[in-house]
Coordinates of C-alpha atoms in Angstrom, one line a residue:
M1 CA -0.3 6.7 8.4
V2 CA 1.3 5.7 5.0
A3 CA 1.0 9.8 3.8
R4 CA 2.2 11.7 7.3
L5 CA 5.0 9.2 7.3
L6 CA 6.3 10.0 3.7
A7 CA 5.3 14.0 4.5
R8 CA 7.8 13.8 7.5
A9 CA 10.3 12.4 5.7
G10 CA 10.2 15.3 3.2
R11 CA 8.5 13.7 0.8
R12 CA 6.6 16.4 -1.6
R13 CA 5.6 14.2 -5.0
L14 CA 3.4 11.4 -3.6
A15 CA 1.8 8.5 -5.9
Y16 CA -0.4 5.4 -5.3
I17 CA -0.8 2.5 -7.6
G18 CA -3.3 0.9 -7.4
K19 CA -6.1 -1.2 -9.2
K20 CA -8.5 0.4 -12.7
S21 CA -11.6 -1.4 -11.0
R22 CA -11.1 -0.7 -7.6
T23 CA -13.1 -2.6 -4.9
F24 CA -14.2 -1.7 -1.9
S25 CA -10.6 -2.4 -0.3
D26 CA -8.4 -0.4 -2.6
R27 CA -11.4 2.6 -2.8
S28 CA -11.1 2.9 1.0
R29 CA -6.7 2.6 0.6
H30 CA -6.8 5.2 -2.2
R31 CA -9.0 7.3 -0.2
G32 CA -8.0 7.7 2.8
F33 CA -4.5 8.1 1.1
C34 CA -5.2 11.2 -1.1
E35 CA -7.2 12.7 2.3
E36 CA -3.9 13.2 4.5
L37 CA -2.1 14.0 1.3
Q38 CA -5.1 16.8 0.8
R39 CA -5.4 17.8 4.7
L40 CA -1.4 17.8 4.5
G41 CA -0.9 20.2 1.4
L42 CA 0.3 17.7 -0.4
T43 CA -1.1 16.6 -4.1
L44 CA -1.5 13.3 -5.3
H45 CA 0.1 11.7 -8.8
A46 CA -2.0 8.2 -9.4
K47 CA -1.3 5.1 -11.5
E48 CA -3.9 3.1 -12.5
A49 CA -2.3 -0.9 -12.9
E50 CA -4.4 -3.5 -15.5
E51 CA -4.0 -6.2 -12.9
T52 CA -2.8 -6.0 -8.4
T53 CA 0.4 -8.4 -9.4
Y54 CA 3.9 -8.3 -9.6
E55 CA 4.2 -7.0 -12.8
G56 CA 1.2 -5.0 -12.7
G57 CA 2.5 -3.0 -10.0
R58 CA 6.2 -2.9 -12.2
T59 CA 4.7 -1.7 -14.9
A60 CA 2.5 1.3 -13.2
A61 CA 5.7 2.0 -11.4
S62 CA 8.0 1.9 -14.4
K63 CA 5.9 4.8 -16.0
L64 CA 5.5 7.2 -13.0
L65 CA 9.0 6.8 -11.8
S66 CA 10.4 7.2 -16.3
S67 CA 8.2 10.7 -16.3
Q68 CA 9.8 14.2 -16.4
E69 CA 8.6 14.6 -13.0
P70 CA 8.3 11.4 -11.1
P71 CA 7.5 10.5 -7.9
D72 CA 9.7 10.3 -5.1
A73 CA 7.3 7.9 -2.8
V74 CA 4.5 5.6 -3.8
F75 CA 2.1 3.3 -1.9
C76 CA 1.1 0.3 -3.1
F77 CA -2.3 -1.1 -2.9
N78 CA -0.2 -4.2 -1.9
D79 CA 2.4 -6.2 -1.0
T80 CA 3.2 -7.5 -4.1
M81 CA 2.5 -4.5 -6.3
A82 CA 4.9 -3.1 -4.3
F83 CA 7.8 -5.7 -5.1
G84 CA 6.9 -5.1 -8.9
A85 CA 7.5 -1.5 -8.0
L86 CA 11.1 -2.4 -6.2
Q87 CA 12.1 -3.6 -9.8
A88 CA 10.9 -0.8 -12.2
A89 CA 13.3 1.6 -9.1
R90 CA 15.9 -1.2 -9.8
E91 CA 15.9 -0.7 -13.4
L92 CA 15.4 2.7 -13.6
K93 CA 19.2 3.1 -11.1
L94 CA 17.2 4.3 -8.4
R95 CA 18.0 3.9 -5.2
V96 CA 15.7 3.4 -2.3
P97 CA 14.5 4.9 -0.5
E98 CA 17.4 8.0 -1.1
D99 CA 15.5 8.6 -4.8
V100 CA 12.2 7.1 -4.0
A101 CA 10.4 5.7 -1.4
V102 CA 8.0 2.4 -2.1
V103 CA 5.4 1.6 1.3
G104 CA 3.1 -1.8 0.5
F105 CA -0.4 -2.9 2.0
D106 CA -1.0 -6.3 3.5
N107 CA 2.5 -6.7 5.6
Q108 CA 2.8 -10.1 3.4
P109 CA 5.8 -12.4 4.8
M110 CA 8.1 -11.6 1.9
A111 CA 7.9 -7.7 2.8
S112 CA 10.0 -9.0 6.2
W113 CA 13.0 -11.0 3.8
H114 CA 16.1 -8.7 3.7
A115 CA 15.3 -8.3 0.1
F116 CA 13.3 -6.4 1.0
E117 CA 12.6 -4.9 3.9
L118 CA 9.8 -3.0 2.6
T119 CA 7.6 -0.4 4.3
T120 CA 4.3 -1.7 4.7
V121 CA 0.8 -1.2 6.3
G122 CA -0.7 -4.7 7.7
Y123 CA -3.6 -5.6 11.1
D124 CA -2.4 -8.0 13.6
P125 CA -2.9 -11.9 12.9
K126 CA -4.2 -12.6 16.5
A127 CA -6.9 -9.3 16.0
L128 CA -7.4 -10.3 12.3
A129 CA -7.3 -14.0 13.5
Q130 CA -10.0 -13.0 16.4
L131 CA -12.3 -11.5 13.7
V132 CA -12.4 -13.7 11.6
T133 CA -13.6 -16.2 14.0
R134 CA -16.0 -14.5 15.4
K135 CA -17.4 -13.5 12.1
I136 CA -17.9 -17.0 10.9
L137 CA -19.6 -17.9 14.7
E138 CA -22.0 -15.4 13.4
A139 CA -22.8 -16.7 10.2
L140 CA -23.1 -20.2 11.7
E141 CA -25.7 -19.3 14.2
G142 CA -27.5 -17.4 11.2
D143 CA -26.8 -13.7 11.5
E144 CA -26.8 -11.9 9.0
I145 CA -23.0 -10.9 8.0
V146 CA -23.4 -7.5 6.5
P147 CA -20.0 -6.9 3.8
N148 CA -17.2 -4.6 4.7
S149 CA -19.2 -3.4 7.9
Y150 CA -16.5 -4.7 10.1
Y151 CA -13.1 -2.9 11.1
L152 CA -9.5 -4.0 12.2
E153 CA -7.1 -0.9 12.6
P154 CA -4.0 -1.2 10.4
R155 CA -0.2 -0.7 12.2
L156 CA 2.4 0.7 9.8
I157 CA 5.5 -1.1 10.2
V158 CA 8.5 0.9 8.9
R159 CA 11.6 -0.9 7.3
R160 CA 14.2 -0.2 4.6
T161 CA 12.5 0.8 1.9
A162 CA 10.5 4.3 3.8
P163 CA 12.4 6.7 5.4

């Protein structure tokens, strides 16, 4: 979804910022983004961050955005890293989304605040609550819970930081 949104907006130098030691969720997001970029004929600029924190996102984005061929769009592992990427863009005097689009993941409540208006990927809170409740009840009944064996359809929430 993110790759298609950015490609439709004419972005061609796309980057992904994730954690150095990749978790299942990071690998999944990264792989999905890369696969769609490949289908679209685009290449990926990637930057690994030490931490999935604001500072991790700021540092990684700062390095990417100050490179000789900076990306014109950045997709971050989570919203917190995306907030850091927004700060890096501000520090480098880049306009968001004109010079660089920034997209996060998780749809944290702050993402909708006027100061950020972050484009992000999130899950329907009601569907997530139902899934978690069902899994807890299954565990209480003695059913084995297989990690990463369930799936919720994410949704793209387009706000000001991406065209």
